Coordinates of C-alpha atoms in Angstrom, one line a residue:
X1 CA 215.1 99.8 100.2
X2 CA 211.9 101.3 101.6
X3 CA 211.1 100.2 105.1
X4 CA 207.6 101.7 105.4
X5 CA 204.5 99.6 105.6
X6 CA 202.0 99.2 102.7
X7 CA 198.7 97.6 102.0
X8 CA 200.5 94.7 100.3
X9 CA 202.6 93.8 103.4
X10 CA 201.7 90.5 105.0
X11 CA 199.8 90.7 108.3
X12 CA 199.6 87.3 110.0
X13 CA 196.1 85.9 110.3
X14 CA 193.9 86.5 113.4
X15 CA 194.0 82.8 114.2
X16 CA 197.8 82.9 114.7
X17 CA 197.5 86.0 116.8
X18 CA 194.9 84.7 119.2
X19 CA 195.7 85.0 122.8
X20 CA 197.7 82.1 124.0
X21 CA 196.8 80.1 127.1
X22 CA 199.2 80.2 130.0
X23 CA 200.3 76.6 129.1
X24 CA 200.9 77.6 125.5
X25 CA 202.9 80.7 126.4
X26 CA 205.2 78.9 128.8
X27 CA 205.6 76.0 126.3
X28 CA 206.7 78.5 123.7
X29 CA 209.1 80.1 126.2
X30 CA 210.6 76.6 126.9
X31 CA 210.9 76.0 123.2
X32 CA 212.7 79.4 122.7
X33 CA 215.2 78.5 125.5
X34 CA 215.9 75.1 124.0
X35 CA 216.3 76.4 120.5
X36 CA 219.0 79.0 121.3
X37 CA 221.1 76.9 123.7
X38 CA 223.5 75.7 120.9
X39 CA 224.1 79.2 119.6
X40 CA 224.5 80.5 123.1
X41 CA 227.0 77.9 124.0
X42 CA 229.1 78.8 121.0
X43 CA 228.9 82.5 122.0
X44 CA 230.1 81.7 125.5
X45 CA 232.9 79.6 124.0
X46 CA 234.1 82.6 121.9
X47 CA 233.8 84.9 124.8
X48 CA 235.8 82.6 127.1
X49 CA 238.5 82.2 124.5
X50 CA 238.8 86.0 124.1
X51 CA 239.0 86.6 127.8
X52 CA 241.5 83.8 128.4
X53 CA 243.7 85.5 125.8
X54 CA 243.9 88.7 127.8
X55 CA 246.7 89.4 130.3
X56 CA 246.2 89.9 134.1
X57 CA 247.3 93.1 135.8
X58 CA 250.8 91.5 136.4
X59 CA 251.1 90.5 132.7
X60 CA 250.4 86.8 133.2
X61 CA 247.8 84.5 131.8
X62 CA 244.2 84.4 133.1
X63 CA 243.7 81.6 135.6
X64 CA 240.9 79.1 135.0
X65 CA 239.0 80.4 138.0
X66 CA 238.8 83.9 136.5
X67 CA 237.7 82.6 133.1
X68 CA 235.0 80.6 134.9
X69 CA 233.9 83.7 136.7
X70 CA 233.8 85.6 133.4
X71 CA 231.6 83.0 131.8
X72 CA 229.2 83.0 134.7
X73 CA 229.1 86.8 134.8
X74 CA 227.9 86.9 131.2
X75 CA 224.8 85.0 132.2
X76 CA 224.3 86.4 135.7
X77 CA 221.2 88.2 137.0
X78 CA 217.8 89.2 135.7
X79 CA 219.3 90.9 132.7
X80 CA 222.4 88.9 131.6
X81 CA 225.2 90.9 130.0
X82 CA 224.9 88.9 126.8
X83 CA 221.4 90.3 126.3
X84 CA 222.9 93.8 125.6
X85 CA 224.1 92.5 122.3
X86 CA 222.0 89.4 121.6
X87 CA 218.3 88.8 121.0
X88 CA 215.9 85.9 120.7
X89 CA 213.6 86.1 117.7
X90 CA 210.7 83.9 116.5
X91 CA 211.3 83.0 112.9
X92 CA 208.8 84.5 110.5
X93 CA 206.2 82.2 108.8
X94 CA 206.7 80.9 105.3
X95 CA 204.8 82.3 102.3
X96 CA 201.7 80.2 103.1
X97 CA 201.6 81.6 106.7
X98 CA 202.7 78.4 108.3
X99 CA 205.2 78.6 111.1
X100 CA 208.7 77.8 109.8
X101 CA 210.9 75.2 111.4
X102 CA 214.6 74.8 110.5
X103 CA 214.8 71.7 108.2
X104 CA 217.8 70.4 110.1
X105 CA 217.3 71.5 113.7
X106 CA 213.5 72.0 113.9
X107 CA 213.9 75.4 115.6
X108 CA 211.2 78.1 115.8
X109 CA 213.5 80.6 117.5
X110 CA 216.9 82.0 116.7
X111 CA 219.6 83.8 118.6
X112 CA 220.9 86.9 116.8
X113 CA 222.5 90.3 117.2
X114 CA 220.6 93.1 118.9
X115 CA 221.0 96.8 118.4
X116 CA 220.5 99.5 121.0
X117 CA 217.0 100.3 119.8
X118 CA 215.4 96.9 120.3
X119 CA 213.0 96.6 123.2
X120 CA 213.2 93.8 125.7
X121 CA 210.1 91.7 126.5
X122 CA 209.5 89.5 129.6
X123 CA 209.2 86.5 127.3
X124 CA 212.6 87.0 125.7
X125 CA 214.2 87.8 129.1
X126 CA 213.0 84.7 130.8
X127 CA 213.8 82.5 127.8
X128 CA 217.3 83.9 127.7
X129 CA 217.8 83.4 131.5
X130 CA 216.7 79.8 131.2
X131 CA 219.0 79.1 128.2
X132 CA 221.9 80.8 130.0
X133 CA 221.4 78.8 133.1
X134 CA 221.2 75.5 131.2
X135 CA 224.4 76.1 129.3
X136 CA 226.4 77.4 132.3
X137 CA 225.3 74.7 134.6
X138 CA 226.3 72.0 132.1
X139 CA 229.5 73.1 130.5
X140 CA 231.0 76.2 132.2
X141 CA 233.9 74.2 133.7
X142 CA 234.7 72.6 130.4
X143 CA 234.5 75.9 128.4
X144 CA 236.9 77.5 130.9
X145 CA 239.3 74.6 130.7
X146 CA 239.3 74.6 126.9
X147 CA 239.9 78.4 126.8
X148 CA 242.8 78.3 129.3
X149 CA 244.5 75.4 127.6
X150 CA 244.1 77.2 124.2
X151 CA 245.6 80.4 125.6
X152 CA 248.6 78.6 127.0
X153 CA 249.3 76.3 124.1
X154 CA 251.5 77.4 121.3
X155 CA 250.6 74.4 119.1
X156 CA 246.8 74.7 119.0
X157 CA 246.1 71.5 117.1
X158 CA 245.7 69.2 120.2
X159 CA 243.1 71.0 122.2
X160 CA 239.4 70.2 122.6
X161 CA 237.1 72.0 120.2
X162 CA 234.1 74.1 121.0
X163 CA 232.1 71.4 119.2
X164 CA 233.1 68.9 121.8
X165 CA 232.0 71.2 124.7
X166 CA 228.7 72.2 123.0
X167 CA 227.9 68.9 121.4
X168 CA 225.1 68.1 123.8
X169 CA 223.3 71.3 122.9
X170 CA 224.1 71.2 119.2
X171 CA 223.4 67.5 118.5
X172 CA 227.0 66.9 117.6
X173 CA 228.3 63.4 118.2
X174 CA 232.0 63.1 118.9
X175 CA 232.9 59.5 118.1
X176 CA 236.5 59.5 119.2
X177 CA 239.1 61.7 120.9
X178 CA 240.8 62.5 117.6
X179 CA 237.7 64.4 116.5
X180 CA 238.5 66.9 119.2
X181 CA 242.0 67.7 118.0
X182 CA 241.6 70.5 115.6
X183 CA 242.7 74.1 115.7
X184 CA 240.6 76.6 117.6
X185 CA 242.6 79.6 116.6
X186 CA 240.0 81.9 115.1
X187 CA 242.4 84.3 113.6
X188 CA 244.1 81.5 111.6
X189 CA 240.8 80.3 110.3
X190 CA 240.0 83.8 109.0
X191 CA 243.1 84.0 106.8
X192 CA 242.0 83.2 103.3
X193 CA 244.4 82.0 100.6
X194 CA 244.8 84.5 97.8
X195 CA 243.3 82.1 95.2
X196 CA 240.1 81.5 97.2
X197 CA 237.1 83.6 96.2
X198 CA 234.8 85.3 98.7
X199 CA 232.0 83.1 97.5
X200 CA 234.0 79.9 98.2
X201 CA 234.9 81.1 101.6
X202 CA 231.2 81.8 102.4
X203 CA 230.1 78.5 101.1
X204 CA 232.6 76.5 103.1
X205 CA 231.5 78.5 106.2
X206 CA 228.0 77.1 105.8
X207 CA 226.3 79.9 103.8
X208 CA 225.0 77.6 101.1
X209 CA 221.6 78.1 99.5
X210 CA 219.0 79.1 102.1
X211 CA 221.3 79.8 105.0
X212 CA 219.8 82.8 106.9
X213 CA 221.0 85.5 109.2
X214 CA 218.8 87.4 111.6
X215 CA 219.0 90.8 113.3
X216 CA 216.8 92.7 115.8
X217 CA 216.8 96.4 114.9
X218 CA 214.2 98.2 116.9
X219 CA 210.6 97.7 115.7
X220 CA 211.7 95.7 112.8
X221 CA 213.8 92.5 112.6
X222 CA 215.6 91.2 109.6
X223 CA 215.9 87.9 107.9
X224 CA 218.5 87.7 105.1
X225 CA 218.9 84.3 103.4
X226 CA 221.8 83.6 101.1
X227 CA 220.4 83.1 97.6
X228 CA 216.9 83.0 99.0
X229 CA 214.9 85.9 100.3
X230 CA 215.2 89.2 102.3
X231 CA 212.4 90.0 104.7
X232 CA 211.7 92.3 107.6
X233 CA 209.3 91.4 110.3
X234 CA 207.8 92.5 113.6
X235 CA 207.6 90.1 116.5
X236 CA 205.0 90.2 119.3
X237 CA 206.3 87.3 121.4
X238 CA 206.1 84.5 121.0
X239 CA 204.9 85.0 117.4
X240 CA 205.5 87.2 114.3
X241 CA 202.6 89.5 113.4
X242 CA 203.9 91.4 110.4
X243 CA 206.2 90.4 107.5
X244 CA 207.4 92.5 104.6
X245 CA 209.2 91.0 101.7
X246 CA 212.2 93.0 100.5
X247 CA 212.8 90.8 97.5
X248 CA 213.5 87.3 96.2
X249 CA 216.9 86.3 94.9
X250 CA 217.4 87.1 91.2
X251 CA 221.1 87.1 90.4
X252 CA 224.5 87.1 91.9
X253 CA 227.1 89.7 90.9
X254 CA 230.9 89.4 90.7
X255 CA 231.4 91.1 94.0
X256 CA 234.3 93.4 94.7
X257 CA 237.8 93.6 96.0
X258 CA 236.7 95.0 99.4
X259 CA 233.7 96.5 101.1
X260 CA 233.9 100.3 101.3
X261 CA 235.0 101.5 104.8
X262 CA 231.9 103.7 105.0
X263 CA 229.7 100.5 104.9
X264 CA 231.5 98.9 107.9
X265 CA 231.4 99.2 111.6
X266 CA 234.4 101.2 113.0
X267 CA 236.0 98.2 114.5
X268 CA 236.1 96.4 111.1
X269 CA 237.6 99.3 109.0
X270 CA 241.2 98.1 109.3
X271 CA 240.3 94.8 107.6
X272 CA 240.0 94.3 103.8
X273 CA 236.7 92.4 103.5
X274 CA 236.0 90.7 100.2
X275 CA 232.4 90.2 99.4
X276 CA 229.8 88.5 97.3
X277 CA 227.0 90.6 96.0
X278 CA 223.4 89.4 95.5
X279 CA 220.4 91.1 94.0
X280 CA 216.8 90.6 95.3
X281 CA 213.8 91.9 93.5
X282 CA 210.0 91.6 93.5
X283 CA 209.3 92.3 97.1
X284 CA 206.2 93.8 98.6
X285 CA 204.8 96.9 96.9
X286 CA 205.5 100.3 98.4
X287 CA 202.5 102.5 99.0
X288 CA 203.5 105.0 96.4
X289 CA 206.2 107.4 95.3
X290 CA 207.0 110.6 97.3
X291 CA 207.0 113.9 95.4
X292 CA 208.5 117.3 96.2
X293 CA 205.0 118.9 96.3
X294 CA 203.8 116.3 98.9
X295 CA 207.0 115.1 100.7
X296 CA 205.0 113.4 103.5
X297 CA 202.5 111.6 101.3
X298 CA 203.2 108.8 98.8
X299 CA 201.2 109.2 95.6
X300 CA 200.9 107.3 92.3
X301 CA 201.7 103.7 91.7
X302 CA 204.0 102.0 94.2
X303 CA 207.2 100.1 93.3
X304 CA 208.2 96.6 94.3
X305 CA 210.8 96.6 97.0
X306 CA 214.3 95.5 96.0
X307 CA 217.5 94.9 97.9
X308 CA 221.2 94.5 97.3
X309 CA 223.1 92.3 99.8
X310 CA 226.8 92.1 100.1
X311 CA 228.0 89.1 102.0
X312 CA 231.4 89.0 103.7
X313 CA 233.2 87.0 106.5
X314 CA 233.3 89.1 109.6
X315 CA 236.7 89.5 111.3
X316 CA 235.4 88.4 114.7
X317 CA 233.2 85.6 113.4
X318 CA 230.0 87.2 114.7
X319 CA 227.0 87.3 112.4
X320 CA 225.7 90.8 111.8
X321 CA 223.4 92.5 109.4
X322 CA 224.6 96.1 108.8
X323 CA 222.7 98.6 106.7

């Protein structure tokens, strides 16, 4: 997994990199805000549930007013707290260089994890603020109510779902009240029957062919698609200017009993995470092969990039790409 650039990496055409007019720039910003509102609503729902489950200083349950304040605090100010861990990314173009839109949701931008090395642009900040304001203004009261009811209810099968609260942003139509009555206990949903494979769990969670995850990691961002492709790319908002293929899906392995603890973030190491292993080959060519005589210079024929991806269901339900 060589992350360096080479002459065979894809650089987006000059036409797509032309300077945008003010109208085009702000239209793209509005598009980015709209594209991430569904994902942002779901994040706020998870955060509100987690906060409502904590105890007050006196040991009691969090009141709805405090949960509501917490939701608003996450989106408050010029640099919302959620932006410390979340990023907005433009999706990289397809192999022909055309901008990609999600086949189902027609989205050019995605909300994903951010690491501490990723820079923050004015475009991203303003799009995030706009998305936060739209979600909080519309459903903050409902999200707080749902979280408080869930925290107080022992039988959690008769509470409103996050889908009901975020339906207006996620194009979800709730046809009757019975559709709202499902469990929202995340820990229960993470328990897998012993006879269910890691692959079956991933597929039932929506990771069928082509489902992708994104991550902003400094200069490079990642796109990892289940059974599809692995790419790293560089964004110069609101477009993508460089794309490097790290491989195309070739085969799926049998996986393993559990991911090694050394491959996991510290908070996950107490969990036994079963995984599905996939192999990606035939990516962009590296510039050459380093030698001991010239450690800082690649010489000879390059090699095609290749990647091994291990998929597992995260204990907290948050999508991450760890390397």
